[in-house]
PDB file of C-alpha atoms in Angstrom:
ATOM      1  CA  UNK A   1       0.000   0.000   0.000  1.00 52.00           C
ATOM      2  CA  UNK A   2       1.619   3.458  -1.146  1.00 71.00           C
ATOM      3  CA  UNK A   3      -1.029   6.088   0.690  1.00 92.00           C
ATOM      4  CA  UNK A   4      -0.503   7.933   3.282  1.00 96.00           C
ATOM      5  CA  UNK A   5      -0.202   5.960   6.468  1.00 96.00           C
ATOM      6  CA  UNK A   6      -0.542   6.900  10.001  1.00 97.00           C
ATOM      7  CA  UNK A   7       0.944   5.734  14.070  1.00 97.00           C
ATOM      8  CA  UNK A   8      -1.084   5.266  16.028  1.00 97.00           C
ATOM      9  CA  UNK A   9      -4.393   4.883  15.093  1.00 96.00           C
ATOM     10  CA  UNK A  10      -5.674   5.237  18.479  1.00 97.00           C
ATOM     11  CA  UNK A  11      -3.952   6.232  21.684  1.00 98.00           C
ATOM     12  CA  UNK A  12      -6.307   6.473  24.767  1.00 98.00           C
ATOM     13  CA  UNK A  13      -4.040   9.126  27.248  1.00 98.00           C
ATOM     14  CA  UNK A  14      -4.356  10.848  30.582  1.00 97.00           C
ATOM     15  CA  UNK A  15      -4.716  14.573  31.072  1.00 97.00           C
ATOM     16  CA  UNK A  16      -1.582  16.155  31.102  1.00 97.00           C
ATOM     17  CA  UNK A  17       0.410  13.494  29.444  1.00 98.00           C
ATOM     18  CA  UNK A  18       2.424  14.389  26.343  1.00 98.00           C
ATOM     19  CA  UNK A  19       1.467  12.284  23.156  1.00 98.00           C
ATOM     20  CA  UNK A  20       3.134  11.874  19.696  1.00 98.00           C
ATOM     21  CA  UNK A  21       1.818  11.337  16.585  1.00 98.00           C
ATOM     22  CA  UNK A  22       3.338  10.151  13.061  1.00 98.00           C
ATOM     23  CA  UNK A  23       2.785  10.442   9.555  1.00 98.00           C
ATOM     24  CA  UNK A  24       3.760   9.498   6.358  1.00 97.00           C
ATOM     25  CA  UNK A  25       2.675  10.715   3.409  1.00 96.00           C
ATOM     26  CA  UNK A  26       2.787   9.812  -0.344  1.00 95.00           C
ATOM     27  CA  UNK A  27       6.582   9.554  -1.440  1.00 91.00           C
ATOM     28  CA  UNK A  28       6.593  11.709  -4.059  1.00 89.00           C
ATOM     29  CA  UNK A  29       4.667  14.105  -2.552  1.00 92.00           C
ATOM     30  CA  UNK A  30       5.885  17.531  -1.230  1.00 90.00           C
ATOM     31  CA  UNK A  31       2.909  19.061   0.890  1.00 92.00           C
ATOM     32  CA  UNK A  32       1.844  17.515   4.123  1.00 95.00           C
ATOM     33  CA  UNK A  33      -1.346  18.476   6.210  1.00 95.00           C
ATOM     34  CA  UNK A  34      -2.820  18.082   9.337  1.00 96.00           C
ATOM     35  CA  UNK A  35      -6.272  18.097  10.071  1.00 96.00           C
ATOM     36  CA  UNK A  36      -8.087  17.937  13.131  1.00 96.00           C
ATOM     37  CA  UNK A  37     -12.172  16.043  13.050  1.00 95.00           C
ATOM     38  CA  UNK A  38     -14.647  15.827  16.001  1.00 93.00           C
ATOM     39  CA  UNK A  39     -17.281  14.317  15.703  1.00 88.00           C
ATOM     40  CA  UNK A  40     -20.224  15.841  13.302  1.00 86.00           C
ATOM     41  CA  UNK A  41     -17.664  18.294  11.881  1.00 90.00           C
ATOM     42  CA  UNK A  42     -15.344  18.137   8.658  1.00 93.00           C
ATOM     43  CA  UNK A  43     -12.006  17.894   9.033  1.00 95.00           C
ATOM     44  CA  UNK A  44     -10.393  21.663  10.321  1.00 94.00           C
ATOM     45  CA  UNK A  45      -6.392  22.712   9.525  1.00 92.00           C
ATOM     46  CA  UNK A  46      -4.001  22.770  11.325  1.00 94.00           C
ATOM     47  CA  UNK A  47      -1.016  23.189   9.763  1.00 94.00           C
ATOM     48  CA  UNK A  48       1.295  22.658   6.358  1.00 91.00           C
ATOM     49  CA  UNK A  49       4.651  21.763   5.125  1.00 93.00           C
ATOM     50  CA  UNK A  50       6.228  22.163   1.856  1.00 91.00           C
ATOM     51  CA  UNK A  51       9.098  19.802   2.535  1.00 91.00           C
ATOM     52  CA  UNK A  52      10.899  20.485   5.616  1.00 91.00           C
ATOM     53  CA  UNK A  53       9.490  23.596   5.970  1.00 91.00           C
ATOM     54  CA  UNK A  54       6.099  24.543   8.246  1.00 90.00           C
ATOM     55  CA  UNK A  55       4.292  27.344   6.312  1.00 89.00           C
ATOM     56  CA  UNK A  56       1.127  28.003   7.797  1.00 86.00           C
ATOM     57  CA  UNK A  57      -0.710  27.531  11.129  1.00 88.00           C
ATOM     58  CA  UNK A  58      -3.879  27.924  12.046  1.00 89.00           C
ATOM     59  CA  UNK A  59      -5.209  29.824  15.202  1.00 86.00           C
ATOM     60  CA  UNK A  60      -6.667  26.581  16.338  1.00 80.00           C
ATOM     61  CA  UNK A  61      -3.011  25.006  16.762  1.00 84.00           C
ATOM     62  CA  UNK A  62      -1.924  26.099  20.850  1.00 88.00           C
ATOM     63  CA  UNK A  63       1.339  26.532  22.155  1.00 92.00           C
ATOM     64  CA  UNK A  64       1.300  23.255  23.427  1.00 95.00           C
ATOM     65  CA  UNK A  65       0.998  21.641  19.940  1.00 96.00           C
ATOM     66  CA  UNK A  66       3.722  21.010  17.765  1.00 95.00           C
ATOM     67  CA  UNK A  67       4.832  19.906  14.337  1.00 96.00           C
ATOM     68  CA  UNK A  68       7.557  18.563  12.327  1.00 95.00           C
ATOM     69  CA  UNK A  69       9.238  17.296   9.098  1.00 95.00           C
ATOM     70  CA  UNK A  70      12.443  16.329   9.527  1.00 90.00           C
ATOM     71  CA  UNK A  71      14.361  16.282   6.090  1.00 86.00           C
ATOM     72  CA  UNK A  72      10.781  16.663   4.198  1.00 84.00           C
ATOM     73  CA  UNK A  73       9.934  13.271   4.535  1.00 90.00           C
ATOM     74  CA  UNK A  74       7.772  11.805   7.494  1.00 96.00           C
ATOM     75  CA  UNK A  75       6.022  14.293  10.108  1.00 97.00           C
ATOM     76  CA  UNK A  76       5.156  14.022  13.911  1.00 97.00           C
ATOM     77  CA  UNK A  77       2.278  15.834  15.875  1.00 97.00           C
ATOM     78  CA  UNK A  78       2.625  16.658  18.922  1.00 97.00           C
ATOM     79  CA  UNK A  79       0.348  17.367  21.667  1.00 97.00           C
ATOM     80  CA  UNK A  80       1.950  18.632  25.193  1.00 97.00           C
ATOM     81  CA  UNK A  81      -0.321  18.460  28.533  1.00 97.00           C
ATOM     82  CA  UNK A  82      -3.170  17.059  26.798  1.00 97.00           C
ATOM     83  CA  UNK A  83      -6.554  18.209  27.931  1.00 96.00           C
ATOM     84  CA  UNK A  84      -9.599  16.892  27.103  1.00 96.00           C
ATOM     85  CA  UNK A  85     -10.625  19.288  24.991  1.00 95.00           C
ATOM     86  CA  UNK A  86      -8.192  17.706  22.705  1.00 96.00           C
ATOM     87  CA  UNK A  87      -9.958  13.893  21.744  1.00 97.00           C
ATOM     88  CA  UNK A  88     -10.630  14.144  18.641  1.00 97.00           C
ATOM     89  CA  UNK A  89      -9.419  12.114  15.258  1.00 96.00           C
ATOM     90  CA  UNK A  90      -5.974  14.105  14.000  1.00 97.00           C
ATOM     91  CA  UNK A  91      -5.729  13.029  10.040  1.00 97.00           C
ATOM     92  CA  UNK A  92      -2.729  13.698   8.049  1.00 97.00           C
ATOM     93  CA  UNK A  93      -2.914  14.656   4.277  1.00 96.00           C
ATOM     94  CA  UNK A  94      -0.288  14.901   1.501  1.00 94.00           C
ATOM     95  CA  UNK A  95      -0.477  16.393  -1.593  1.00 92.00           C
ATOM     96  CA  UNK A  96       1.976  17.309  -4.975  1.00 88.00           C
ATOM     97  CA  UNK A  97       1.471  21.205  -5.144  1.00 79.00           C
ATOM     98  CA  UNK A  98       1.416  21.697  -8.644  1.00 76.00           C
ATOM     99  CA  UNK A  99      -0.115  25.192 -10.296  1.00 73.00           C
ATOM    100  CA  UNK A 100      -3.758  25.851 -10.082  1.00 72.00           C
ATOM    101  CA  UNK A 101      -4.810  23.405  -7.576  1.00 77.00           C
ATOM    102  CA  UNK A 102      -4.003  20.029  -5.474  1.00 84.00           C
ATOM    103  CA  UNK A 103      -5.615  16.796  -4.612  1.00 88.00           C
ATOM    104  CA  UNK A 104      -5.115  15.816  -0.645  1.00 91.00           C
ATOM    105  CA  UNK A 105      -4.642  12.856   0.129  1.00 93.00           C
ATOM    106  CA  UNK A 106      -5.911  11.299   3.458  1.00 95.00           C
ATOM    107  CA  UNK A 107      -4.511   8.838   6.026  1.00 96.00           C
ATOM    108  CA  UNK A 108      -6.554   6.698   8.486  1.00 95.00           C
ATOM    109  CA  UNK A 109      -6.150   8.871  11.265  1.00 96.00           C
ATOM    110  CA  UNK A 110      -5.134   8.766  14.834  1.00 97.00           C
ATOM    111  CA  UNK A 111      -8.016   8.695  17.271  1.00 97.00           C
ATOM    112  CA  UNK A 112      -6.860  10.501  20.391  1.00 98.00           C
ATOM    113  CA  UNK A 113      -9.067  10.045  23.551  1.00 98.00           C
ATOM    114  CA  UNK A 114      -8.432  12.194  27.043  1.00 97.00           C
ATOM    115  CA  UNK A 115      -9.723  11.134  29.871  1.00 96.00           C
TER     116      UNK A 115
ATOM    117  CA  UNK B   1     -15.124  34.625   5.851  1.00 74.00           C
ATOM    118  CA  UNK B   2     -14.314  31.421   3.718  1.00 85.00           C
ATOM    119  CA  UNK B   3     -16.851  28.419   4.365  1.00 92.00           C
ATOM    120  CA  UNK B   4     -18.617  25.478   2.976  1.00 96.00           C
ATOM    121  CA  UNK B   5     -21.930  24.547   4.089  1.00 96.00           C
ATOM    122  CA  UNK B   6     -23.600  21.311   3.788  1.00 96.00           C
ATOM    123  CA  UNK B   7     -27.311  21.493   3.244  1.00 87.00           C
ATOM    124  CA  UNK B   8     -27.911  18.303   5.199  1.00 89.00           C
ATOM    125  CA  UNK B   9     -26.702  16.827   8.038  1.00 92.00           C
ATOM    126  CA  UNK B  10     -28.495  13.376   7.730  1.00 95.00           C
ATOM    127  CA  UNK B  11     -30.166  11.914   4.589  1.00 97.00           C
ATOM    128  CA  UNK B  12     -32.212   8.897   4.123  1.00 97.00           C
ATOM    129  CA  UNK B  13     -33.039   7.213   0.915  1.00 97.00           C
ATOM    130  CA  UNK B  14     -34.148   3.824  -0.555  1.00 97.00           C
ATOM    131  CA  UNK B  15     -31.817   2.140  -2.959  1.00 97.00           C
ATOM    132  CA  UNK B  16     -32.704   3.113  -6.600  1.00 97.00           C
ATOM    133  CA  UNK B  17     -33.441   6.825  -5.561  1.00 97.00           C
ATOM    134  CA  UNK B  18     -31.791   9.209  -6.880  1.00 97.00           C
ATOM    135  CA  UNK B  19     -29.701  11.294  -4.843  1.00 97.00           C
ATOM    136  CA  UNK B  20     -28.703  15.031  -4.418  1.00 97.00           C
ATOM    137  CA  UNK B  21     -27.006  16.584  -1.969  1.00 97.00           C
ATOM    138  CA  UNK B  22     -26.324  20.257  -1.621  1.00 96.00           C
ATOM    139  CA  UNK B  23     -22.857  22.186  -0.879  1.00 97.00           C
ATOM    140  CA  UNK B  24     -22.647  26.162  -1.201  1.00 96.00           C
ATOM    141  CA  UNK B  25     -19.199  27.724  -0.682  1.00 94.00           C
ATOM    142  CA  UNK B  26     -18.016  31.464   0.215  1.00 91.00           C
ATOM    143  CA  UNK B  27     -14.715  32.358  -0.603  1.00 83.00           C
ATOM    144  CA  UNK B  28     -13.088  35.782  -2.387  1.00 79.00           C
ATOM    145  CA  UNK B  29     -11.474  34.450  -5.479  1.00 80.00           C
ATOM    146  CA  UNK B  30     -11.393  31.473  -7.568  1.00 84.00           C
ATOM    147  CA  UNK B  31     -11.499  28.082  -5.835  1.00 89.00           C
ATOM    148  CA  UNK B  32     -11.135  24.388  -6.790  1.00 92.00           C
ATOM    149  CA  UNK B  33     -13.872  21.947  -5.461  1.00 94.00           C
ATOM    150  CA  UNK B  34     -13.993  18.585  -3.964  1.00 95.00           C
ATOM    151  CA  UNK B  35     -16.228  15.946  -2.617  1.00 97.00           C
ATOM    152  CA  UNK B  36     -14.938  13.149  -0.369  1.00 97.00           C
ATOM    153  CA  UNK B  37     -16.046  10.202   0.946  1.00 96.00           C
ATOM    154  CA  UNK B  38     -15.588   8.620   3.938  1.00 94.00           C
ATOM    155  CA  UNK B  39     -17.290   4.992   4.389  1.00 94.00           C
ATOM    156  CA  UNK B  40     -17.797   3.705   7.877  1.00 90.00           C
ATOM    157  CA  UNK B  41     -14.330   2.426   9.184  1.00 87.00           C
ATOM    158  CA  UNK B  42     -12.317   3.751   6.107  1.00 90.00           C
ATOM    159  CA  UNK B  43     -10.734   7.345   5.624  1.00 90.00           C
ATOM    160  CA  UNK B  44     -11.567   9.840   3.378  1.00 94.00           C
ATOM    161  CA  UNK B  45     -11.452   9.325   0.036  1.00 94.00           C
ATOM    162  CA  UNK B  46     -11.581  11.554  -3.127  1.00 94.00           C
ATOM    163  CA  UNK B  47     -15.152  11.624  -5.558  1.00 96.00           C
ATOM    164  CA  UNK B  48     -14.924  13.826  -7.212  1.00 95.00           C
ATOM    165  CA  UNK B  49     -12.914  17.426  -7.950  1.00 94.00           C
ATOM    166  CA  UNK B  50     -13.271  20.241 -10.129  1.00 94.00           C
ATOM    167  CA  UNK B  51     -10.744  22.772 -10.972  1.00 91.00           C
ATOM    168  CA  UNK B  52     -11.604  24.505 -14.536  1.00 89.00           C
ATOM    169  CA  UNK B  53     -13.352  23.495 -17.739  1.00 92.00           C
ATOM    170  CA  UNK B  54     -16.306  21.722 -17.650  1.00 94.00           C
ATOM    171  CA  UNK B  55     -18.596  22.613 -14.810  1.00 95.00           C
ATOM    172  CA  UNK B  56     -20.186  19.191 -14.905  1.00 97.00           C
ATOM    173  CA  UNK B  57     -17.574  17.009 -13.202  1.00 96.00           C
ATOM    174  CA  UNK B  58     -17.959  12.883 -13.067  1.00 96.00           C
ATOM    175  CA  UNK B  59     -16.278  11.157 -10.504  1.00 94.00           C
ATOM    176  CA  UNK B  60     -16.464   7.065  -9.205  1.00 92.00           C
ATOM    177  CA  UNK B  61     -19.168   4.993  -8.601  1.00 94.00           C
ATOM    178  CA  UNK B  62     -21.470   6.877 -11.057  1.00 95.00           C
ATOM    179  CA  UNK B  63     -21.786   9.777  -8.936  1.00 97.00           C
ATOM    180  CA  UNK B  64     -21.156  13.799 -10.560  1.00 97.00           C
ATOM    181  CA  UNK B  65     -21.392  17.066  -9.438  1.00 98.00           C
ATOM    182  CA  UNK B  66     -22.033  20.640 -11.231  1.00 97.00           C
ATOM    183  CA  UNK B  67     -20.705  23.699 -10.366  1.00 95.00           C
ATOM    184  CA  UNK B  68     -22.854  26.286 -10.456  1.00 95.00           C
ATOM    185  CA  UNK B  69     -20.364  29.917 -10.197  1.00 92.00           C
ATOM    186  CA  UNK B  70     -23.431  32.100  -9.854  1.00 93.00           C
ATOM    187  CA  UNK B  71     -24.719  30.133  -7.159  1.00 94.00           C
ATOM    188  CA  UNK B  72     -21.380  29.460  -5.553  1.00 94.00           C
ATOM    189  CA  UNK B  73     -22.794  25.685  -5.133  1.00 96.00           C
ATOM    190  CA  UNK B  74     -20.591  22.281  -6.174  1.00 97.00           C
ATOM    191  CA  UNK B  75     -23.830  19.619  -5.620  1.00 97.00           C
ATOM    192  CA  UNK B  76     -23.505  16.296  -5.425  1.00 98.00           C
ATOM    193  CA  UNK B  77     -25.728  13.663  -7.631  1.00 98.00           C
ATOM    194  CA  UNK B  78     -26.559   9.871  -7.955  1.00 98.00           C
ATOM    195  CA  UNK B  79     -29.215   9.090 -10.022  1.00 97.00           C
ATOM    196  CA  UNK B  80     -29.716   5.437  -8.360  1.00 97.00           C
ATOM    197  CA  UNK B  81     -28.119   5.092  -4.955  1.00 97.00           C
ATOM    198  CA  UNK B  82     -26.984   1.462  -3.752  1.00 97.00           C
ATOM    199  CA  UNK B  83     -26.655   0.191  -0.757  1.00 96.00           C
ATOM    200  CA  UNK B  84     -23.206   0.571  -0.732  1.00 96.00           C
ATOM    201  CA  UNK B  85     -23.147   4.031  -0.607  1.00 97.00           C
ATOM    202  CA  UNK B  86     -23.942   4.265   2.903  1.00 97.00           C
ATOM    203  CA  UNK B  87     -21.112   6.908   4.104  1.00 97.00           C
ATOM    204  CA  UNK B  88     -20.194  10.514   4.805  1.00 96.00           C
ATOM    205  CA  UNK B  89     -19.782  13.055   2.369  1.00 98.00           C
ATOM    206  CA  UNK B  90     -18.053  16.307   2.622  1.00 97.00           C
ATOM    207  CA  UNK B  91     -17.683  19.137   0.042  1.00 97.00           C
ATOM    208  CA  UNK B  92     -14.729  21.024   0.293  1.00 96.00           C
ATOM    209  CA  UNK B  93     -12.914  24.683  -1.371  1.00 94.00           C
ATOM    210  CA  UNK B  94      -9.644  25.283  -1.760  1.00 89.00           C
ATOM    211  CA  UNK B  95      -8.426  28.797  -3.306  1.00 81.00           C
ATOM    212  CA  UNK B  96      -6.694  28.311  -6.751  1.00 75.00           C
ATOM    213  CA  UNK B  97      -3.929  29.857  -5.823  1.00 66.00           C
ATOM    214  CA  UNK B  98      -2.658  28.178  -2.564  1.00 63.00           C
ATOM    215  CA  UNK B  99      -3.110  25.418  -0.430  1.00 74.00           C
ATOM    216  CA  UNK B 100      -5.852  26.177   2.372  1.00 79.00           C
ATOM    217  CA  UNK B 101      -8.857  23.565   2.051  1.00 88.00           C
ATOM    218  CA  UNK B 102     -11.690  24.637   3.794  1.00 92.00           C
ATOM    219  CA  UNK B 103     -14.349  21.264   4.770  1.00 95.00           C
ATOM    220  CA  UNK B 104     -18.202  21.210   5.257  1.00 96.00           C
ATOM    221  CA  UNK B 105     -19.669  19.807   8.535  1.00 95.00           C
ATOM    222  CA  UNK B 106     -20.036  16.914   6.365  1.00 96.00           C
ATOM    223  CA  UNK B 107     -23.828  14.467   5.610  1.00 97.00           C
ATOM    224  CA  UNK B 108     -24.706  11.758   6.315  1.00 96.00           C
ATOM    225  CA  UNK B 109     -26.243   9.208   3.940  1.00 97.00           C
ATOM    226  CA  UNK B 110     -28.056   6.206   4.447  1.00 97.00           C
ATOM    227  CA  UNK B 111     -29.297   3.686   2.354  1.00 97.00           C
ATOM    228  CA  UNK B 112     -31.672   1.738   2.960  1.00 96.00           C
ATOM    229  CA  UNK B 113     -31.611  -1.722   1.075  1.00 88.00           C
TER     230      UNK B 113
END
């Protein structure tokens, strides 16, 4: 399978624990996403790479999250003193920017639960 | 502000009957449309997508959608639903000149068999 894979796909955590999530996206692909879902809602930004490089957050992303991409390849999410205001499903999307538009592509998605 | 709304949250049909469902979009600029799917226990999955040209886009398992520019609306249609398409859809914007997607609250379809 060549999509866009995800680790974990669930992690059940403690308030105030630090958790860690990983992606990997398309090879050939240059953009990575990350989405955040609850439940009855579409999936909401959070932030972008273009290769190694983090290009846009979103308001929604606190200080206590944080993202990577190492050498443009894989990324890792992660959340610091979890509350439970963040369980949700975090989904990871990569895409080949080319000009006048992209196709995302979506992983499984890690379901995170607080309690 | 950019958004996509989703006419309906929850729609119920019978198999054979035809299905529409509605997605308007505000956003300054041009955009590129998209409808996913997401059947139960999989992850999202592209339909359909428009970008230019043809306003009438076709996309897998027989389903299309039209854009409509003067409307701002990207609907959805099936003219015979199956069983099997028992999932969530979401419509979804992006601006042509960047990267932001912007999702609908998403519908729910179910099809009854």
């Amino acid at each position: 399978d060549t999509g866009v894979s995800q680790d974990p796909r669930h992690k059940i955590t403690k308030r105030g624990q630090n958790v860690t999530f990983r992606c990997d996206p398309i090879s050939e692909h240059n953009r990575l996403y990350w989405y955040r879902q609850t439940l009855g809602q579409g999936p909401e930004f959070l932030t972008y790479f273009q290769n190694e490089a983090q290009l846009e957050k979103s308001r929604l992303l606190s200080d206590r999250f944080s993202a990577e991409r190492p050498k443009g390849s894989f990324s890792t999410l992660e959340i610091q003193r979890t509350e439970q205001g963040d369980s949700a499903m975090y989904l990871c999307a990569s895409s080949l920017a080319v000009m006048g538009g992209e196709t995302q592509y979506f992983g499984p998605g890690t379901r995170l639960l607080v309690l | 502000a950019q958004s996509v709304s989703q006419h309906n949250h929850h729609v119920i049909l019978s198999e054979a009957a035809s299905l529409e469902l509605g997605c308007n979009y505000s956003y300054g600029g041009t955009v590129n449309l998209f409808w996913y799917v997401q059947y139960p226990g999989q992850h999202l999955q592209l339909l359909l997508k428009y970008f230019s040209g043809d306003p009438l886009v076709k996309g897998i398992k027989g389903f299309e959608a039209e854009f409509i520019k003067s409307k701002f609306s990207f609907n959805l249609r099936k003219p015979s639903v199956q069983w099997s398409d028992t999932a969530e859809y979401f419509c979804a914007a992006q601006n042509t000149g960047g990267f932001k997607t912007i999702f609908g609250a998403g519908t729910r379809l179910f099809v009854k068999a």
